Amino acid sequence: MERRQVGLYLLAIAAGAAVGWAVPAAGDPLEHAISPVLGLLLFATFLGIPFSALGRAVRDMRFMAAVLILNFAVVPVVAFGLSRFVAHERALLVGILLVLLTPCIDYVIVFSGLAGGASDRLLAAAPLLMLVQMLMLPVFLFAFVGPELASVIEPEPFLEALLGLIILPLALAALTQHWARTAAGGRKLMEVMKALMVPLMMTTLAVVVASQFRGVGEEIASLLAVVPLYAAFLVLMIPLGIAASRVARLDPRSARAVVFSGATRNSLVVLPLALALPAPLKLVPLVVVTQTLVELLCMVVCVKVVPRLVPFSGGASWSAPRAPAPPPG
């Protein structure tokens, strides 16, 4: 199943679209199912984090610096520039910023691994990426949209998402790993959750798409404006990720992971935040879901393209530069 997971994810999206279009009444109950399904998916994802080695992963300063600078210094500049094309429409502006300013922490690990990237390093970096984006997102939105946005956004959904989707699954994953070291039941649970990773991702994608697809269809004329912007983001971020990796002198596996971290966005996690926005911003969730659809289709291409741009052969060009040869004599 893992070897066919990209095709299975696309199949899940197609199934969700079919259900969403054929059974519009299913939209509301499926929308309420997004957070529980996503929380379970993130619990399964966090179970793969080597908590006992987390300190060593965080001390991998060059990789962590490359990921953090790319996502929280370079990406905001790119996102701000692209958002100017829809700055006249508040819902489109908020939606595109909400999703582009938040780096992915779930299926980026899958696609990076498929492309030969260091997905284990991305997995170890996931909690820090999530924490930083939750702290920085309000700052970026305030700076890029304006202080008037604060008057229509309630902080409770953000806190609920941080607690329910990040802190709780992360704590349960750490406790489960501790249980697995001392009891067979814990080890069995980890094996089951590992086997459920692909089905959980498929379920999450199907539920998200089915719950929002009818709305996407009804607002397609407005949403078409953001499709080329999402595609442009990916096109821009791949060379920028490669450049960041070269500056950090990363090996090819780590470089590929950095490229995918900069290119993929956290649409599944920010969707509950978008759904909690008030009526004047009701288009924002659809803007977020549109990014998911564009990105997953583009990831199929990126899995093939990124290894060509960051090859293992000639890996010396990705490591620290060699010292120049001494002059003769």
mmCIF file of C-alpha atoms in Angstrom:
data_model
loop_
_atom_site.group_PDB
_atom_site.id
_atom_site.type_symbol
_atom_site.label_atom_id
_atom_site.label_comp_id
_atom_site.label_asym_id
_atom_site.label_seq_id
_atom_site.Cartn_x
_atom_site.Cartn_y
_atom_site.Cartn_z
ATOM 1 C CA MET A 1 0.000 0.000 0.000
ATOM 2 C CA GLU A 2 2.851 2.411 0.807
ATOM 3 C CA ARG A 3 4.314 1.997 -2.691
ATOM 4 C CA ARG A 4 0.995 3.024 -4.233
ATOM 5 C CA GLN A 5 0.105 5.747 -1.754
ATOM 6 C CA VAL A 6 0.267 8.676 -4.198
ATOM 7 C CA GLY A 7 -2.257 6.983 -6.482
ATOM 8 C CA LEU A 8 -4.365 6.062 -3.466
ATOM 9 C CA TYR A 9 -4.410 9.676 -2.270
ATOM 10 C CA LEU A 10 -5.588 10.859 -5.680
ATOM 11 C CA LEU A 11 -8.233 8.127 -5.619
ATOM 12 C CA ALA A 12 -9.371 9.326 -2.182
ATOM 13 C CA ILE A 13 -9.680 12.883 -3.499
ATOM 14 C CA ALA A 14 -11.730 11.653 -6.461
ATOM 15 C CA ALA A 15 -13.988 9.615 -4.158
ATOM 16 C CA GLY A 16 -14.459 12.589 -1.835
ATOM 17 C CA ALA A 17 -15.322 14.819 -4.791
ATOM 18 C CA ALA A 18 -17.885 12.292 -6.037
ATOM 19 C CA VAL A 19 -19.546 12.027 -2.615
ATOM 20 C CA GLY A 20 -19.499 15.787 -2.104
ATOM 21 C CA TRP A 21 -21.142 16.412 -5.458
ATOM 22 C CA ALA A 22 -23.661 13.545 -5.367
ATOM 23 C CA VAL A 23 -24.670 13.868 -1.695
ATOM 24 C CA PRO A 24 -24.612 17.579 -0.745
ATOM 25 C CA ALA A 25 -26.362 16.843 2.566
ATOM 26 C CA ALA A 26 -23.271 14.957 3.706
ATOM 27 C CA GLY A 27 -21.245 18.184 3.740
ATOM 28 C CA ASP A 28 -22.144 19.396 7.234
ATOM 29 C CA PRO A 29 -21.620 16.114 9.135
ATOM 30 C CA LEU A 30 -18.399 15.455 7.240
ATOM 31 C CA GLU A 31 -17.184 18.949 8.096
ATOM 32 C CA HIS A 32 -17.607 18.132 11.789
ATOM 33 C CA ALA A 33 -15.593 14.940 11.244
ATOM 34 C CA ILE A 34 -12.531 16.795 9.925
ATOM 35 C CA SER A 35 -10.936 17.608 13.288
ATOM 36 C CA PRO A 36 -11.319 14.104 14.828
ATOM 37 C CA VAL A 37 -10.010 12.378 11.693
ATOM 38 C CA LEU A 38 -7.153 14.843 11.395
ATOM 39 C CA GLY A 39 -6.282 14.458 15.087
ATOM 40 C CA LEU A 40 -6.048 10.677 14.629
ATOM 41 C CA LEU A 41 -3.876 11.137 11.542
ATOM 42 C CA LEU A 42 -1.523 13.458 13.409
ATOM 43 C CA PHE A 43 -1.357 11.032 16.347
ATOM 44 C CA ALA A 44 -0.252 8.314 13.923
ATOM 45 C CA THR A 45 2.232 10.730 12.336
ATOM 46 C CA PHE A 46 3.689 11.807 15.671
ATOM 47 C CA LEU A 47 4.126 8.169 16.704
ATOM 48 C CA GLY A 48 6.923 8.057 14.144
ATOM 49 C CA ILE A 49 8.843 10.850 15.851
ATOM 50 C CA PRO A 50 11.880 9.418 17.650
ATOM 51 C CA PHE A 51 11.238 11.283 20.911
ATOM 52 C CA SER A 52 14.254 9.691 22.563
ATOM 53 C CA ALA A 53 16.439 11.177 19.808
ATOM 54 C CA LEU A 54 14.563 14.454 19.497
ATOM 55 C CA GLY A 55 17.277 16.433 21.218
ATOM 56 C CA ARG A 56 19.848 15.185 18.711
ATOM 57 C CA ALA A 57 17.529 16.062 15.825
ATOM 58 C CA VAL A 58 17.009 19.596 17.125
ATOM 59 C CA ARG A 59 20.766 19.976 17.494
ATOM 60 C CA ASP A 60 21.125 19.320 13.756
ATOM 61 C CA MET A 61 21.552 23.055 13.446
ATOM 62 C CA ARG A 62 22.191 23.374 9.711
ATOM 63 C CA PHE A 63 19.105 21.401 8.736
ATOM 64 C CA MET A 64 16.873 23.059 11.314
ATOM 65 C CA ALA A 65 18.159 26.520 10.403
ATOM 66 C CA ALA A 66 17.532 25.878 6.708
ATOM 67 C CA VAL A 67 13.973 24.663 7.352
ATOM 68 C CA LEU A 68 13.100 27.496 9.745
ATOM 69 C CA ILE A 69 14.628 30.306 7.672
ATOM 70 C CA LEU A 70 13.067 28.997 4.465
ATOM 71 C CA ASN A 71 9.593 28.662 6.000
ATOM 72 C CA PHE A 72 9.491 31.728 8.225
ATOM 73 C CA ALA A 73 11.706 34.251 6.418
ATOM 74 C CA VAL A 74 11.645 33.345 2.716
ATOM 75 C CA VAL A 75 8.105 31.951 2.386
ATOM 76 C CA PRO A 76 6.418 35.019 3.952
ATOM 77 C CA VAL A 77 8.056 37.242 1.321
ATOM 78 C CA VAL A 78 6.865 34.957 -1.489
ATOM 79 C CA ALA A 79 3.382 34.625 0.033
ATOM 80 C CA PHE A 80 3.050 38.366 0.470
ATOM 81 C CA GLY A 81 4.063 39.007 -3.123
ATOM 82 C CA LEU A 82 1.622 36.439 -4.528
ATOM 83 C CA SER A 83 -1.188 37.647 -2.252
ATOM 84 C CA ARG A 84 -1.059 41.102 -3.828
ATOM 85 C CA PHE A 85 -2.827 39.662 -6.877
ATOM 86 C CA VAL A 86 -5.958 39.036 -4.765
ATOM 87 C CA ALA A 87 -5.527 41.839 -2.239
ATOM 88 C CA HIS A 88 -8.764 43.430 -3.467
ATOM 89 C CA GLU A 89 -10.810 40.435 -2.241
ATOM 90 C CA ARG A 90 -10.557 39.999 1.547
ATOM 91 C CA ALA A 91 -11.621 36.327 1.706
ATOM 92 C CA LEU A 92 -9.194 35.282 -1.047
ATOM 93 C CA LEU A 93 -6.419 37.305 0.594
ATOM 94 C CA VAL A 94 -6.935 35.775 4.040
ATOM 95 C CA GLY A 95 -7.304 32.270 2.605
ATOM 96 C CA ILE A 96 -4.170 32.327 0.511
ATOM 97 C CA LEU A 97 -2.100 33.799 3.347
ATOM 98 C CA LEU A 98 -3.544 31.394 5.909
ATOM 99 C CA VAL A 99 -2.426 28.371 3.917
ATOM 100 C CA LEU A 100 0.809 29.613 2.336
ATOM 101 C CA LEU A 101 2.248 30.878 5.635
ATOM 102 C CA THR A 102 1.965 27.472 7.351
ATOM 103 C CA PRO A 103 4.460 24.690 6.463
ATOM 104 C CA CYS A 104 3.132 21.140 6.169
ATOM 105 C CA ILE A 105 3.865 18.619 8.925
ATOM 106 C CA ASP A 106 2.007 15.525 7.693
ATOM 107 C CA TYR A 107 2.041 14.377 4.067
ATOM 108 C CA VAL A 108 5.236 16.337 3.374
ATOM 109 C CA ILE A 109 6.955 13.466 5.181
ATOM 110 C CA VAL A 110 5.421 10.998 2.728
ATOM 111 C CA PHE A 111 6.306 12.912 -0.434
ATOM 112 C CA SER A 112 9.795 13.755 0.788
ATOM 113 C CA GLY A 113 10.393 10.070 1.473
ATOM 114 C CA LEU A 114 9.110 9.085 -1.970
ATOM 115 C CA ALA A 115 11.603 11.514 -3.505
ATOM 116 C CA GLY A 116 14.485 10.104 -1.464
ATOM 117 C CA GLY A 117 14.494 12.941 1.055
ATOM 118 C CA ALA A 118 15.380 12.736 4.749
ATOM 119 C CA SER A 119 11.806 12.304 5.935
ATOM 120 C CA ASP A 120 13.074 11.223 9.364
ATOM 121 C CA ARG A 121 14.519 14.704 9.881
ATOM 122 C CA LEU A 122 11.280 16.336 8.796
ATOM 123 C CA LEU A 123 9.398 14.098 11.195
ATOM 124 C CA ALA A 124 11.641 15.165 14.069
ATOM 125 C CA ALA A 125 11.220 18.809 13.048
ATOM 126 C CA ALA A 126 7.394 18.583 12.872
ATOM 127 C CA PRO A 127 6.584 19.684 16.473
ATOM 128 C CA LEU A 128 8.869 22.716 16.239
ATOM 129 C CA LEU A 129 7.463 23.677 12.817
ATOM 130 C CA MET A 130 3.934 23.434 14.163
ATOM 131 C CA LEU A 131 4.687 25.490 17.266
ATOM 132 C CA VAL A 132 6.473 28.250 15.355
ATOM 133 C CA GLN A 133 3.758 28.550 12.714
ATOM 134 C CA MET A 134 1.010 28.827 15.323
ATOM 135 C CA LEU A 135 2.978 31.609 17.015
ATOM 136 C CA MET A 136 3.916 33.440 13.816
ATOM 137 C CA LEU A 137 0.687 33.102 11.829
ATOM 138 C CA PRO A 138 -1.210 35.814 13.765
ATOM 139 C CA VAL A 139 1.825 38.106 13.428
ATOM 140 C CA PHE A 140 2.025 37.631 9.653
ATOM 141 C CA LEU A 141 -1.728 38.026 9.181
ATOM 142 C CA PHE A 142 -1.686 41.231 11.224
ATOM 143 C CA ALA A 143 1.216 42.584 9.151
ATOM 144 C CA PHE A 144 -0.067 41.507 5.712
ATOM 145 C CA VAL A 145 -3.830 41.997 6.099
ATOM 146 C CA GLY A 146 -4.033 44.737 8.693
ATOM 147 C CA PRO A 147 -5.187 45.230 12.300
ATOM 148 C CA GLU A 148 -8.851 45.187 11.258
ATOM 149 C CA LEU A 149 -8.565 41.425 10.759
ATOM 150 C CA ALA A 150 -8.131 40.966 14.508
ATOM 151 C CA SER A 151 -11.629 42.314 15.084
ATOM 152 C CA VAL A 152 -13.267 39.465 13.138
ATOM 153 C CA ILE A 153 -11.025 36.551 14.172
ATOM 154 C CA GLU A 154 -11.628 34.845 17.494
ATOM 155 C CA PRO A 155 -8.565 33.353 19.251
ATOM 156 C CA GLU A 156 -10.474 30.333 20.622
ATOM 157 C CA PRO A 157 -10.380 28.239 17.395
ATOM 158 C CA PHE A 158 -6.633 28.759 17.131
ATOM 159 C CA LEU A 159 -6.109 27.644 20.720
ATOM 160 C CA GLU A 160 -8.439 24.670 20.229
ATOM 161 C CA ALA A 161 -6.528 23.630 17.106
ATOM 162 C CA LEU A 162 -3.193 23.947 18.899
ATOM 163 C CA LEU A 163 -4.414 21.895 21.870
ATOM 164 C CA GLY A 164 -6.591 19.350 20.060
ATOM 165 C CA LEU A 165 -4.589 18.829 16.892
ATOM 166 C CA ILE A 166 -1.028 19.291 18.111
ATOM 167 C CA ILE A 167 -0.419 19.184 21.857
ATOM 168 C CA LEU A 168 -2.846 16.333 22.659
ATOM 169 C CA PRO A 169 -1.792 14.006 19.778
ATOM 170 C CA LEU A 170 1.864 14.808 20.492
ATOM 171 C CA ALA A 171 1.523 14.019 24.197
ATOM 172 C CA LEU A 172 -0.391 10.796 23.484
ATOM 173 C CA ALA A 173 2.268 9.752 20.963
ATOM 174 C CA ALA A 174 5.052 10.323 23.512
ATOM 175 C CA LEU A 175 3.146 8.359 26.174
ATOM 176 C CA THR A 176 2.449 5.552 23.700
ATOM 177 C CA GLN A 177 6.141 5.290 22.818
ATOM 178 C CA HIS A 178 6.988 5.092 26.513
ATOM 179 C CA TRP A 179 4.326 2.392 26.944
ATOM 180 C CA ALA A 180 5.742 0.478 23.974
ATOM 181 C CA ARG A 181 9.151 0.294 25.628
ATOM 182 C CA THR A 182 7.700 -1.581 28.599
ATOM 183 C CA ALA A 183 4.610 -3.448 27.351
ATOM 184 C CA ALA A 184 3.576 -5.555 24.375
ATOM 185 C CA GLY A 185 0.257 -3.696 24.181
ATOM 186 C CA GLY A 186 2.048 -0.448 23.432
ATOM 187 C CA ARG A 187 4.143 -2.064 20.715
ATOM 188 C CA LYS A 188 1.041 -3.589 19.168
ATOM 189 C CA LEU A 189 -0.729 -0.220 19.128
ATOM 190 C CA MET A 190 2.239 1.375 17.375
ATOM 191 C CA GLU A 191 2.263 -1.392 14.758
ATOM 192 C CA VAL A 192 -1.459 -0.952 14.131
ATOM 193 C CA MET A 193 -1.199 2.826 13.800
ATOM 194 C CA LYS A 194 1.764 2.499 11.431
ATOM 195 C CA ALA A 195 -0.287 0.167 9.239
ATOM 196 C CA LEU A 196 -3.179 2.662 9.318
ATOM 197 C CA MET A 197 -1.125 5.675 8.169
ATOM 198 C CA VAL A 198 -2.053 5.462 4.493
ATOM 199 C CA PRO A 199 -5.751 4.648 5.129
ATOM 200 C CA LEU A 200 -5.934 7.539 7.622
ATOM 201 C CA MET A 201 -4.442 9.962 5.112
ATOM 202 C CA MET A 202 -6.875 8.708 2.467
ATOM 203 C CA THR A 203 -9.788 9.115 4.888
ATOM 204 C CA THR A 204 -8.724 12.625 5.851
ATOM 205 C CA LEU A 205 -8.388 13.737 2.224
ATOM 206 C CA ALA A 206 -11.724 12.160 1.277
ATOM 207 C CA VAL A 207 -13.541 13.755 4.233
ATOM 208 C CA VAL A 208 -12.032 17.195 3.593
ATOM 209 C CA VAL A 209 -12.794 17.151 -0.132
ATOM 210 C CA ALA A 210 -16.302 15.696 0.291
ATOM 211 C CA SER A 211 -17.231 18.268 2.930
ATOM 212 C CA GLN A 212 -16.112 21.220 0.809
ATOM 213 C CA PHE A 213 -16.449 20.089 -2.809
ATOM 214 C CA ARG A 214 -19.963 21.382 -3.396
ATOM 215 C CA GLY A 215 -18.874 24.804 -2.141
ATOM 216 C CA VAL A 216 -15.799 24.734 -4.375
ATOM 217 C CA GLY A 217 -18.018 23.975 -7.371
ATOM 218 C CA GLU A 218 -20.396 26.814 -6.547
ATOM 219 C CA GLU A 219 -17.558 29.324 -6.114
ATOM 220 C CA ILE A 220 -15.338 28.048 -8.911
ATOM 221 C CA ALA A 221 -15.269 31.408 -10.705
ATOM 222 C CA SER A 222 -13.773 33.129 -7.638
ATOM 223 C CA LEU A 223 -11.469 30.250 -6.729
ATOM 224 C CA LEU A 224 -9.895 30.062 -10.189
ATOM 225 C CA ALA A 225 -8.056 33.272 -9.291
ATOM 226 C CA VAL A 226 -5.937 31.469 -6.673
ATOM 227 C CA VAL A 227 -5.074 28.346 -8.693
ATOM 228 C CA PRO A 228 -2.229 29.952 -10.702
ATOM 229 C CA LEU A 229 -0.944 31.579 -7.507
ATOM 230 C CA TYR A 230 -0.650 28.200 -5.779
ATOM 231 C CA ALA A 231 1.107 26.745 -8.821
ATOM 232 C CA ALA A 232 3.451 29.764 -8.922
ATOM 233 C CA PHE A 233 4.254 29.261 -5.227
ATOM 234 C CA LEU A 234 5.470 25.720 -5.905
ATOM 235 C CA VAL A 235 7.477 26.793 -8.950
ATOM 236 C CA LEU A 236 9.176 29.543 -6.930
ATOM 237 C CA MET A 237 9.790 27.558 -3.759
ATOM 238 C CA ILE A 238 11.606 24.635 -5.371
ATOM 239 C CA PRO A 239 14.645 26.671 -6.518
ATOM 240 C CA LEU A 240 14.518 28.734 -3.317
ATOM 241 C CA GLY A 241 14.587 25.521 -1.277
ATOM 242 C CA ILE A 242 17.537 24.264 -3.314
ATOM 243 C CA ALA A 243 19.348 27.563 -2.747
ATOM 244 C CA ALA A 244 18.715 27.378 1.011
ATOM 245 C CA SER A 245 20.078 23.824 1.062
ATOM 246 C CA ARG A 246 23.216 24.869 -0.786
ATOM 247 C CA VAL A 247 23.810 27.767 1.615
ATOM 248 C CA ALA A 248 23.390 25.372 4.555
ATOM 249 C CA ARG A 249 25.725 22.840 2.838
ATOM 250 C CA LEU A 250 23.283 19.978 3.262
ATOM 251 C CA ASP A 251 23.657 16.487 1.839
ATOM 252 C CA PRO A 252 21.243 15.518 -0.987
ATOM 253 C CA ARG A 253 18.749 13.670 1.242
ATOM 254 C CA SER A 254 18.482 16.608 3.633
ATOM 255 C CA ALA A 255 18.348 19.059 0.723
ATOM 256 C CA ARG A 256 15.381 17.236 -0.813
ATOM 257 C CA ALA A 257 13.607 17.306 2.550
ATOM 258 C CA VAL A 258 14.162 21.065 2.833
ATOM 259 C CA VAL A 259 12.809 21.618 -0.688
ATOM 260 C CA PHE A 260 9.611 19.703 0.121
ATOM 261 C CA SER A 261 9.228 21.490 3.463
ATOM 262 C CA GLY A 262 9.330 24.863 1.740
ATOM 263 C CA ALA A 263 6.975 23.827 -1.064
ATOM 264 C CA THR A 264 4.214 21.965 0.803
ATOM 265 C CA ARG A 265 1.682 23.753 2.994
ATOM 266 C CA ASN A 266 -0.377 22.856 6.061
ATOM 267 C CA SER A 267 -3.821 23.020 4.468
ATOM 268 C CA LEU A 268 -5.308 20.110 6.417
ATOM 269 C CA VAL A 269 -4.360 21.544 9.811
ATOM 270 C CA VAL A 270 -5.398 25.136 9.087
ATOM 271 C CA LEU A 271 -8.734 24.097 7.576
ATOM 272 C CA PRO A 272 -10.448 23.876 11.018
ATOM 273 C CA LEU A 273 -9.202 27.420 11.677
ATOM 274 C CA ALA A 274 -10.636 28.577 8.353
ATOM 275 C CA LEU A 275 -13.977 26.910 9.103
ATOM 276 C CA ALA A 276 -14.209 28.857 12.368
ATOM 277 C CA LEU A 277 -13.980 32.250 10.640
ATOM 278 C CA PRO A 278 -17.098 34.471 10.577
ATOM 279 C CA ALA A 279 -19.609 34.724 7.708
ATOM 280 C CA PRO A 280 -17.869 37.571 5.824
ATOM 281 C CA LEU A 281 -14.928 35.186 5.326
ATOM 282 C CA LYS A 282 -16.972 32.095 4.446
ATOM 283 C CA LEU A 283 -14.984 31.631 1.223
ATOM 284 C CA VAL A 284 -11.703 31.110 3.111
ATOM 285 C CA PRO A 285 -12.148 27.333 3.743
ATOM 286 C CA LEU A 286 -12.733 26.806 0.023
ATOM 287 C CA VAL A 287 -9.572 28.764 -0.774
ATOM 288 C CA VAL A 288 -7.682 26.451 1.594
ATOM 289 C CA VAL A 289 -9.174 23.270 0.088
ATOM 290 C CA THR A 290 -8.333 24.511 -3.420
ATOM 291 C CA GLN A 291 -4.690 24.683 -2.339
ATOM 292 C CA THR A 292 -4.872 21.046 -1.215
ATOM 293 C CA LEU A 293 -6.145 19.936 -4.613
ATOM 294 C CA VAL A 294 -3.535 21.935 -6.546
ATOM 295 C CA GLU A 295 -0.680 20.884 -4.285
ATOM 296 C CA LEU A 296 -1.383 17.149 -4.285
ATOM 297 C CA LEU A 297 -1.556 17.072 -8.069
ATOM 298 C CA CYS A 298 1.716 19.022 -8.260
ATOM 299 C CA MET A 299 3.371 16.711 -5.718
ATOM 300 C CA VAL A 300 3.051 13.830 -8.173
ATOM 301 C CA VAL A 301 5.303 15.840 -10.492
ATOM 302 C CA CYS A 302 7.625 17.052 -7.725
ATOM 303 C CA VAL A 303 8.376 13.503 -6.587
ATOM 304 C CA LYS A 304 9.901 12.924 -10.042
ATOM 305 C CA VAL A 305 11.432 16.367 -10.621
ATOM 306 C CA VAL A 306 13.138 17.142 -7.289
ATOM 307 C CA PRO A 307 15.472 14.084 -7.392
ATOM 308 C CA ARG A 308 16.643 15.263 -10.818
ATOM 309 C CA LEU A 309 17.329 18.747 -9.491
ATOM 310 C CA VAL A 310 19.025 17.424 -6.336
ATOM 311 C CA PRO A 311 20.806 14.244 -7.493
ATOM 312 C CA PHE A 312 22.768 11.887 -5.289
ATOM 313 C CA SER A 313 25.522 11.707 -7.884
ATOM 314 C CA GLY A 314 27.855 14.628 -7.544
ATOM 315 C CA GLY A 315 26.813 14.896 -3.904
ATOM 316 C CA ALA A 316 29.993 16.799 -3.101
ATOM 317 C CA SER A 317 28.350 19.917 -4.462
ATOM 318 C CA TRP A 318 25.808 19.694 -1.640
ATOM 319 C CA SER A 319 28.325 19.277 1.153
ATOM 320 C CA ALA A 320 30.816 21.690 2.560
ATOM 321 C CA PRO A 321 33.060 23.118 -0.136
ATOM 322 C CA ARG A 322 36.449 21.476 -0.452
ATOM 323 C CA ALA A 323 39.468 23.440 0.619
ATOM 324 C CA PRO A 324 41.431 24.808 -2.321
ATOM 325 C CA ALA A 325 44.517 22.872 -3.329
ATOM 326 C CA PRO A 326 47.764 24.317 -1.996
ATOM 327 C CA PRO A 327 49.855 26.169 -4.520
ATOM 328 C CA PRO A 328 52.652 24.118 -6.089
ATOM 329 C CA GLY A 329 55.939 24.286 -4.321
#
